[in-house]
PDB file of C-alpha atoms in Angstrom:
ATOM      1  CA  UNK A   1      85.389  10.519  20.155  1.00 54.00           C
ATOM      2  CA  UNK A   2      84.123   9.451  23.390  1.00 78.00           C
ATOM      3  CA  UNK A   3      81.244   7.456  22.606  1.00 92.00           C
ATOM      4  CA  UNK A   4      80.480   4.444  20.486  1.00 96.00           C
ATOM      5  CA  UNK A   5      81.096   4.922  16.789  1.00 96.00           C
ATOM      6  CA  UNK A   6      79.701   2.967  14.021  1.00 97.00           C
ATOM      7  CA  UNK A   7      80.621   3.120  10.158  1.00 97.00           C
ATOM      8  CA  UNK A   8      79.040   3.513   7.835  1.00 97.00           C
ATOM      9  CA  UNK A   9      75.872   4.993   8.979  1.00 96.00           C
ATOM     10  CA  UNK A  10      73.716   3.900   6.108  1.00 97.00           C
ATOM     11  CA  UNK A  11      74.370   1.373   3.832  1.00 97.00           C
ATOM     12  CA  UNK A  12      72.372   0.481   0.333  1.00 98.00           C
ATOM     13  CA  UNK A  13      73.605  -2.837  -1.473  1.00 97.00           C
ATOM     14  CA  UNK A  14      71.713  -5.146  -3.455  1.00 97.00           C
ATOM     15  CA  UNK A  15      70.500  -8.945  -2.958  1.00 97.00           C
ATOM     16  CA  UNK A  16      73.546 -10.951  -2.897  1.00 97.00           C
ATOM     17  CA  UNK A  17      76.368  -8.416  -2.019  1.00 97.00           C
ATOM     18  CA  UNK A  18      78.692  -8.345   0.644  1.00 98.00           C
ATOM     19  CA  UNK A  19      78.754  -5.921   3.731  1.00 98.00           C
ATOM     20  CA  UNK A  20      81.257  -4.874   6.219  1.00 98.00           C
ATOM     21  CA  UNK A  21      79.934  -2.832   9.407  1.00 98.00           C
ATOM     22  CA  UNK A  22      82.362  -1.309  11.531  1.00 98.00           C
ATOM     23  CA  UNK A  23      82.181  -0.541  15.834  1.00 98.00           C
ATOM     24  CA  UNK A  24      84.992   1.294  17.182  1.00 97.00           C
ATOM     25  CA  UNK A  25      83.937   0.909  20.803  1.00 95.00           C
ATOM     26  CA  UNK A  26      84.699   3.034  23.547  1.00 93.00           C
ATOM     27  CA  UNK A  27      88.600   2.930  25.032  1.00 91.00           C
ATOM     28  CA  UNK A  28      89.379   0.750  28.095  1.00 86.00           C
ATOM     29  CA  UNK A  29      86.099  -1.118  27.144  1.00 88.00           C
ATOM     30  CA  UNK A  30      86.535  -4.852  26.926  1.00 86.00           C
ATOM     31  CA  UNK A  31      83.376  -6.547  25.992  1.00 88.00           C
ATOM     32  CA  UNK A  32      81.563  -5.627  22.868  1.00 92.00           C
ATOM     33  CA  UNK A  33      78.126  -6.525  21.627  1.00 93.00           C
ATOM     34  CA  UNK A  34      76.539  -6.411  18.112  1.00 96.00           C
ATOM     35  CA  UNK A  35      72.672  -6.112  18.188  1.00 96.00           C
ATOM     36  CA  UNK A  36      70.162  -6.312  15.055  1.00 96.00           C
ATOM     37  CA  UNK A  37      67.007  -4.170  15.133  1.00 95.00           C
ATOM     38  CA  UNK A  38      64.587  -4.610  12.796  1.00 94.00           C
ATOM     39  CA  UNK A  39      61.613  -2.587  11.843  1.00 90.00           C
ATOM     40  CA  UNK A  40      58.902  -1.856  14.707  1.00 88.00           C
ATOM     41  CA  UNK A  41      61.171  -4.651  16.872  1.00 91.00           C
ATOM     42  CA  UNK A  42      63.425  -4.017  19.774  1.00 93.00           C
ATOM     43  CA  UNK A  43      67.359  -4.706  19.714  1.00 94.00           C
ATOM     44  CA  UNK A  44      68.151  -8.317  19.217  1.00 94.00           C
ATOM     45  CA  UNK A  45      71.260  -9.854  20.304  1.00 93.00           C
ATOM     46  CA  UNK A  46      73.757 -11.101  17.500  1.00 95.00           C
ATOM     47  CA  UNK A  47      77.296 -11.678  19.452  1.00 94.00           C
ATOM     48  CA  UNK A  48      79.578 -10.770  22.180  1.00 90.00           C
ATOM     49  CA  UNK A  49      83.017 -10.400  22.402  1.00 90.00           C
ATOM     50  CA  UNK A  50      85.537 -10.082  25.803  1.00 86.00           C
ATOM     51  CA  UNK A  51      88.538  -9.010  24.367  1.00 83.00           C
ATOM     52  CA  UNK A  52      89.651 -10.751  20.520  1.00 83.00           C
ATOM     53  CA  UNK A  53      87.277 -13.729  21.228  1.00 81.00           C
ATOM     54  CA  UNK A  54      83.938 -14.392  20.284  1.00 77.00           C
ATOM     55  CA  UNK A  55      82.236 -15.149  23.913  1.00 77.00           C
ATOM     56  CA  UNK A  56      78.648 -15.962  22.650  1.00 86.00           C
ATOM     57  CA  UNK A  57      77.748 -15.709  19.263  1.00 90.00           C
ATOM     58  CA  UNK A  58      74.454 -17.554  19.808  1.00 89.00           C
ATOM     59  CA  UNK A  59      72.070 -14.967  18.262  1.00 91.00           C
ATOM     60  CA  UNK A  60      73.622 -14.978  14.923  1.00 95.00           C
ATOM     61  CA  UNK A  61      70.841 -16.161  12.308  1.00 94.00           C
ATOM     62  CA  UNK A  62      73.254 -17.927  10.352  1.00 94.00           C
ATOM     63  CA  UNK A  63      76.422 -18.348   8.664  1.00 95.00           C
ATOM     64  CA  UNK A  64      76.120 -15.626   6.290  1.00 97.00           C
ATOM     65  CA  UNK A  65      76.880 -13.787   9.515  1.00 97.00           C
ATOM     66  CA  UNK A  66      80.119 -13.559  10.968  1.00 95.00           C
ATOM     67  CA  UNK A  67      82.137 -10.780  13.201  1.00 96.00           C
ATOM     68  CA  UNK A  68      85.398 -10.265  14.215  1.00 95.00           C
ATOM     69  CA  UNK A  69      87.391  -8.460  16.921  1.00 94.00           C
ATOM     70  CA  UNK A  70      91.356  -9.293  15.749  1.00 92.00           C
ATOM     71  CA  UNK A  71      92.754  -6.350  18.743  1.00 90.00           C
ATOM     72  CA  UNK A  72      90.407  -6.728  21.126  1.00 87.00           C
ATOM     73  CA  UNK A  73      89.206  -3.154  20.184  1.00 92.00           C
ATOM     74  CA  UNK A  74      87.534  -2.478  16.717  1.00 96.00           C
ATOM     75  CA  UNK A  75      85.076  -5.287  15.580  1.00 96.00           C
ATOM     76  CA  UNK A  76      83.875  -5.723  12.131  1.00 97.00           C
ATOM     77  CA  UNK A  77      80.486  -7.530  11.128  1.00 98.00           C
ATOM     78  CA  UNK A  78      80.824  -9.341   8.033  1.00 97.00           C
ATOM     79  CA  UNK A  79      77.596 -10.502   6.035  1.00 98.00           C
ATOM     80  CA  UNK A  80      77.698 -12.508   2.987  1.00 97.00           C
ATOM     81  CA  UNK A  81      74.968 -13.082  -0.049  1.00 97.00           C
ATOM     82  CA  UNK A  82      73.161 -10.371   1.681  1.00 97.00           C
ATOM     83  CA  UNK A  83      68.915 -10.827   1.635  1.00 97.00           C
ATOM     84  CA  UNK A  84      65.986  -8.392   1.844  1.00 96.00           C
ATOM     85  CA  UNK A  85      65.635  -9.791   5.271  1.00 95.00           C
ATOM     86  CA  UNK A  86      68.627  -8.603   6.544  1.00 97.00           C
ATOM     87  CA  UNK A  87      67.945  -4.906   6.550  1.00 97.00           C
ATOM     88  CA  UNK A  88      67.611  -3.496   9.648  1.00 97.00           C
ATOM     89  CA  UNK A  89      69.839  -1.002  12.010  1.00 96.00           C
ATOM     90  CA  UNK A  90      72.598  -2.743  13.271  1.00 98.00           C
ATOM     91  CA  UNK A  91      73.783  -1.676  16.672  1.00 97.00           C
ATOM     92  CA  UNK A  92      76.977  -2.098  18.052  1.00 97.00           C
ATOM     93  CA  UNK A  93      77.458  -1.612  22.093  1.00 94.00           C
ATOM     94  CA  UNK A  94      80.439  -1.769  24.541  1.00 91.00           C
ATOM     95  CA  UNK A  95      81.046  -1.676  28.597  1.00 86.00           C
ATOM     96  CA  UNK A  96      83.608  -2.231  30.995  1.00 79.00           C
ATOM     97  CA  UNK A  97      83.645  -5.579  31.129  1.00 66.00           C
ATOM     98  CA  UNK A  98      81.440  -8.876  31.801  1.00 56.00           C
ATOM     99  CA  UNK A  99      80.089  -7.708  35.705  1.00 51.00           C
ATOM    100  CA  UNK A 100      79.721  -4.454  34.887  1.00 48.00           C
ATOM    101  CA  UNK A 101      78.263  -4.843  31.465  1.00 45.00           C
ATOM    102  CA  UNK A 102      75.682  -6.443  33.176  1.00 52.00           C
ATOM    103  CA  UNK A 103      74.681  -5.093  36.214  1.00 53.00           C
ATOM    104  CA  UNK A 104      75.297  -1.716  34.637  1.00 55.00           C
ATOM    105  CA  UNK A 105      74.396  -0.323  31.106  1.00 75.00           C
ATOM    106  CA  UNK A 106      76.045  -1.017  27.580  1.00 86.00           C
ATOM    107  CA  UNK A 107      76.884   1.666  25.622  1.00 91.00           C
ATOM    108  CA  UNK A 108      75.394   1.981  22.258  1.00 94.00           C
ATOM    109  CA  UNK A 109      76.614   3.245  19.327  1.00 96.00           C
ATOM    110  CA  UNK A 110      73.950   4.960  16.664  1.00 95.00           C
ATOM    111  CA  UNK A 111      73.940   2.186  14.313  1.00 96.00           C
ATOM    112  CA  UNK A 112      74.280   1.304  11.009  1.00 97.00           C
ATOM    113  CA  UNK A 113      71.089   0.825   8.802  1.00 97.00           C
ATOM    114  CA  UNK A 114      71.513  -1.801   6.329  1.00 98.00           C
ATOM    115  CA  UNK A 115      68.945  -2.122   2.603  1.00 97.00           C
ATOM    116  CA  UNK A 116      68.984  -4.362   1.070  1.00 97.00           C
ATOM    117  CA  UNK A 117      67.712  -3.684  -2.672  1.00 96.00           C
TER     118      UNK A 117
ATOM    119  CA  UNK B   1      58.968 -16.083  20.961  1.00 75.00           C
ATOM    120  CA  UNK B   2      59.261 -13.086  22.540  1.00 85.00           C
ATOM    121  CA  UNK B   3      60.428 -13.164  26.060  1.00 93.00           C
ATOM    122  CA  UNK B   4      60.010  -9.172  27.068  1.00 96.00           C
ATOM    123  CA  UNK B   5      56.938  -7.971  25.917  1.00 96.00           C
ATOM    124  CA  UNK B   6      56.188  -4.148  25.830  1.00 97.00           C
ATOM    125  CA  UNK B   7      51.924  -4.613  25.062  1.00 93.00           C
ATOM    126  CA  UNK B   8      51.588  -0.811  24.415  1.00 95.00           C
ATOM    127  CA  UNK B   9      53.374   0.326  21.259  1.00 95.00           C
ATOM    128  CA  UNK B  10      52.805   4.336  22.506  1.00 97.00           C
ATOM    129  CA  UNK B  11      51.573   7.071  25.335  1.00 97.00           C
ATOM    130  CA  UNK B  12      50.641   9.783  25.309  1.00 98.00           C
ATOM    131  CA  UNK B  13      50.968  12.280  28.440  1.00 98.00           C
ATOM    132  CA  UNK B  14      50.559  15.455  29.431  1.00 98.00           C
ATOM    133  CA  UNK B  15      53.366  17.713  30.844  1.00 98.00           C
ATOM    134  CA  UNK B  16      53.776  17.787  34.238  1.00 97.00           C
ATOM    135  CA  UNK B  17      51.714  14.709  34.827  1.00 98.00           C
ATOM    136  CA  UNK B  18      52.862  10.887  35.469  1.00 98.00           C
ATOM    137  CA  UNK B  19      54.374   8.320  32.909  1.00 98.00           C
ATOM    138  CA  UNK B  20      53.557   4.798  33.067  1.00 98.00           C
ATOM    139  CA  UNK B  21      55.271   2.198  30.727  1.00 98.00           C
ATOM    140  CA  UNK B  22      54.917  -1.387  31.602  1.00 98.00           C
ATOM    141  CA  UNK B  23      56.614  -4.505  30.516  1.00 98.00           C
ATOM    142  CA  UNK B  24      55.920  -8.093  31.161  1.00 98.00           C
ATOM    143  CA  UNK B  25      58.437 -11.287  30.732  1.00 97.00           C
ATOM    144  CA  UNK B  26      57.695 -14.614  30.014  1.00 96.00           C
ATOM    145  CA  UNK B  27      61.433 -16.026  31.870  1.00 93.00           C
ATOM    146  CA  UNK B  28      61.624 -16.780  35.356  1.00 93.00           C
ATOM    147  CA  UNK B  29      65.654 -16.761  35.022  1.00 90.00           C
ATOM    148  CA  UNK B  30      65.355 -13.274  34.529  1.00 91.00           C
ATOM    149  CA  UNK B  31      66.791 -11.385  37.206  1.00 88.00           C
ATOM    150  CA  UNK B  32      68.106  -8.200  36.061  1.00 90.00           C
ATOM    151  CA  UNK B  33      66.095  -5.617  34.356  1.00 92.00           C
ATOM    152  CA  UNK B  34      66.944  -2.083  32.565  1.00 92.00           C
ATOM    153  CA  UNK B  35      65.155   0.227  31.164  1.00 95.00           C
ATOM    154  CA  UNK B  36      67.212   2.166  27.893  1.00 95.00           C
ATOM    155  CA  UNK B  37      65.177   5.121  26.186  1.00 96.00           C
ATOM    156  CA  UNK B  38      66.053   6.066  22.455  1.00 94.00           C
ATOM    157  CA  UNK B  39      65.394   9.253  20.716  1.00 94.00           C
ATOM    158  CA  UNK B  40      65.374   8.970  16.430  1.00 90.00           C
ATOM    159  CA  UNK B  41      68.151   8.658  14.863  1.00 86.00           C
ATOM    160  CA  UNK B  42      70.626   7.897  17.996  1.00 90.00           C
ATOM    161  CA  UNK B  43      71.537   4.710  20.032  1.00 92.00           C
ATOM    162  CA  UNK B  44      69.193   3.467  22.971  1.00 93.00           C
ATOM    163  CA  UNK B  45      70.838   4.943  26.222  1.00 93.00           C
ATOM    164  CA  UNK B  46      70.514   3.468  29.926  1.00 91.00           C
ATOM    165  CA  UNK B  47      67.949   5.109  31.704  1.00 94.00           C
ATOM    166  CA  UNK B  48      67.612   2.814  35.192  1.00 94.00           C
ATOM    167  CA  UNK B  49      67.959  -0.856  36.539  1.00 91.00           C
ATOM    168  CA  UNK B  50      66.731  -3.139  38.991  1.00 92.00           C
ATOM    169  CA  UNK B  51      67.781  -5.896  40.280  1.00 90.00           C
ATOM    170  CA  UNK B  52      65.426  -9.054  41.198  1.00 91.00           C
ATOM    171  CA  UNK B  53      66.212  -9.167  45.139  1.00 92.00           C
ATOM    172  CA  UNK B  54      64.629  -5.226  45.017  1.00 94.00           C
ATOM    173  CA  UNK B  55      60.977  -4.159  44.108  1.00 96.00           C
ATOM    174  CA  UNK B  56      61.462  -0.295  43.413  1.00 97.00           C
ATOM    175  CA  UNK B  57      64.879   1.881  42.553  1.00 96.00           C
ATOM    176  CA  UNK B  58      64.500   5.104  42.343  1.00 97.00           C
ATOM    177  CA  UNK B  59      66.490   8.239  40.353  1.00 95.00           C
ATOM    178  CA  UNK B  60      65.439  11.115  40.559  1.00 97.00           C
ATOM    179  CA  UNK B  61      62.016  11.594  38.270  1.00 98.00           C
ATOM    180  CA  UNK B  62      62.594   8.130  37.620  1.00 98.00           C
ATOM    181  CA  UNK B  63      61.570   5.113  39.603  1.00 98.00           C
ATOM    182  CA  UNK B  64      61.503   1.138  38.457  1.00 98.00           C
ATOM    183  CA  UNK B  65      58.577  -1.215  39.887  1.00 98.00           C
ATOM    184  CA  UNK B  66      59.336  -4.691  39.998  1.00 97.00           C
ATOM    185  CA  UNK B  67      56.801  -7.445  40.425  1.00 97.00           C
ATOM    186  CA  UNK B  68      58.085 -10.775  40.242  1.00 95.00           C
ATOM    187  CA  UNK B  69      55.501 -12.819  41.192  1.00 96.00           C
ATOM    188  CA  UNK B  70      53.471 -11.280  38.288  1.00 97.00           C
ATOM    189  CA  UNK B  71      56.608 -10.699  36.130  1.00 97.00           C
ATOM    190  CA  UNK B  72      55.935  -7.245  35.731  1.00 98.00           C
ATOM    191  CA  UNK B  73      57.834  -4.257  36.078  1.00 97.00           C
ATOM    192  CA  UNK B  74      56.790  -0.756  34.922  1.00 98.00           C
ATOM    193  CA  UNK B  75      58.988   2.868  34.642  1.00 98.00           C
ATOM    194  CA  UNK B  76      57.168   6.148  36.194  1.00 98.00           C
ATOM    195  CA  UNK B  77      58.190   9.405  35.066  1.00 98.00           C
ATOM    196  CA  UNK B  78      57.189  12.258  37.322  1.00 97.00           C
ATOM    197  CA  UNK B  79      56.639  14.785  36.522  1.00 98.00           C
ATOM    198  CA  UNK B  80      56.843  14.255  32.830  1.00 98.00           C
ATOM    199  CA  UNK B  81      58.770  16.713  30.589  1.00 98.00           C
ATOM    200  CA  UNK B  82      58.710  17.537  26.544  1.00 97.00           C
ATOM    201  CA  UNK B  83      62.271  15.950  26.547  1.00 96.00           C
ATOM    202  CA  UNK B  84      61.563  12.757  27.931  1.00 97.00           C
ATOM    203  CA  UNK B  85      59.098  12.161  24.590  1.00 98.00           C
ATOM    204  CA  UNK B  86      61.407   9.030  22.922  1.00 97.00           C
ATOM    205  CA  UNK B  87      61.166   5.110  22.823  1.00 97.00           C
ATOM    206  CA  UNK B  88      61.579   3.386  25.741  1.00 98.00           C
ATOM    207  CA  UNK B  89      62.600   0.008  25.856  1.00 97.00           C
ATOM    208  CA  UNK B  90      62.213  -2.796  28.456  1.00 96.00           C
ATOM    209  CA  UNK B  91      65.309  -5.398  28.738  1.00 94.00           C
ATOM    210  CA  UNK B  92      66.140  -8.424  31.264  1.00 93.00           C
ATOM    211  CA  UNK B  93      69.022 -10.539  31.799  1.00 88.00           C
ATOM    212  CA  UNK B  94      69.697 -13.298  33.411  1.00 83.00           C
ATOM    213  CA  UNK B  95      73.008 -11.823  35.928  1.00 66.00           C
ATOM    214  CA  UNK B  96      75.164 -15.167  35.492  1.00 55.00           C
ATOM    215  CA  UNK B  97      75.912 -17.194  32.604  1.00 48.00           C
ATOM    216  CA  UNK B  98      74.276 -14.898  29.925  1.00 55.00           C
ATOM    217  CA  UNK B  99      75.841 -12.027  27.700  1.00 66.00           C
ATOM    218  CA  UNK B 100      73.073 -10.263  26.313  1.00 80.00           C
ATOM    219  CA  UNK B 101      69.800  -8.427  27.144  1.00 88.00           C
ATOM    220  CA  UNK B 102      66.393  -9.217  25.795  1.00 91.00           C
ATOM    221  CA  UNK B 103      64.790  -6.514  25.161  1.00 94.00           C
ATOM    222  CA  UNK B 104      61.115  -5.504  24.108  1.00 96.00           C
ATOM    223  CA  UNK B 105      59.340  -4.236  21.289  1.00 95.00           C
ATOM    224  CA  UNK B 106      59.637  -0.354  22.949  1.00 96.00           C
ATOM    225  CA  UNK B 107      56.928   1.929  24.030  1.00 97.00           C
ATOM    226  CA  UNK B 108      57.065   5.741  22.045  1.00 97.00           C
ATOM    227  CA  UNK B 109      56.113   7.998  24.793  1.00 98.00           C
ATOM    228  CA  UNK B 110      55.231  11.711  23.684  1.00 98.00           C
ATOM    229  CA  UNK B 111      54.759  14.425  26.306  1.00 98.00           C
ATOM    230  CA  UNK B 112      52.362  17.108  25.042  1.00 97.00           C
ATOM    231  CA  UNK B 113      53.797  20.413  26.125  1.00 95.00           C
TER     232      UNK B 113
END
């Protein structure tokens, strides 16, 4: 497809599970963002990626969180011993590059929304 | 701490007349703003930008105030339309060294037909 797409959609697992959230960005577009947004909040930035590398992974809440990018296309959010605190929609995003992704717009996909049980 | 800061969680507006959704930010390093607008179910989607060395852009029925000694900007919508009812959400950057947008808590506009 053309735009951002983001598997699964929805996602139920219980406390303590593990959870794999797929972003197939959109072609020709090297940077990639993952964004968290919980209930009632705004998007919140998670990690970046320009190309296969992790760029900025600053807003990651912790190591149960980790994402990867092995092509420099498809990225994969991995989170482990999942809590009740970690539902929330998680968006992915993509754009050109670094310039353009930010002196222009990002992307977004329509998220995945994560419960956890 | 919340460094964009959308104060008014909805609007309500009739159609045909003006929108007004204001933001405020807390970080003088800001200097890039954007304004993305999300309807249920879907990803937020770009609406308009501004950069910090300009006080208005303009597109069409849209148009971006900035105000940086107050650290204000605000997004008018005229004339409002039924479609435009969504969530609209305020985001900065800071144009060098940074990756990722801050963005605020959103504002749900609803245009009554």
């Amino acid at each position: 497809g053309a735009g951002v797409s983001q598997t699964p959609s929805n996602k139920v697992t219980e406390k303590g599970k593990y959870v794999e959230l797929r972003c197939d960005p959109i072609s020709g577009h090297t940077a990639l963002y993952w964004y968290r947004q919980s209930l009632g909040q705004g998007p919140e930035f998670l990690i970046y990626f320009q190309g296969t590398g992790a760029a900025d992974d600053s807003g990651l809440p912790n190591d149960r969180f980790f994402a990867v990018r092995p092509e420099g296309s498809v990225s994969t959010l991995k989170i482990q011993r999942t809590e009740r605190g970690d539902s929330a929609v998680y968006l992915c995003a993509s754009s050109v590059g670094l310039a353009e992704g930010l002196t222009g717009e990002l992307f977004f996909g329509e998220g995945s929304r994560l419960t956890v049980l | 701490d919340q460094q964009v800061k959308q104060n008014s969680p909805s609007l309500s507006v009739q159609e045909g007349r003006i929108s007004i959704l204001n933001c405020d930010y807390t970080n003088s390093m800001f200097d890039y703003f954007l304004w993305y607008k999300k309807y249920p179910a879907e990803g937020p989607t770009f609406l308009i930008s501004i950069s910090s060395i300009k006080d208005k852009n303009e597109d069409g029925r849209f148009t971006v105030f900035l105000n940086k000694s107050a650290k204000h900007l605000s997004l008018h919508i005229v004339p409002s339309q039924p479609g435009d009812s969504a969530v609209y959400f305020c985001a900065a950057s800071m144009q060098t060294g940074a990756n990722n947008l801050f963005f605020g808590t959103g504002t749900r506009l609803t245009v009554i037909p």
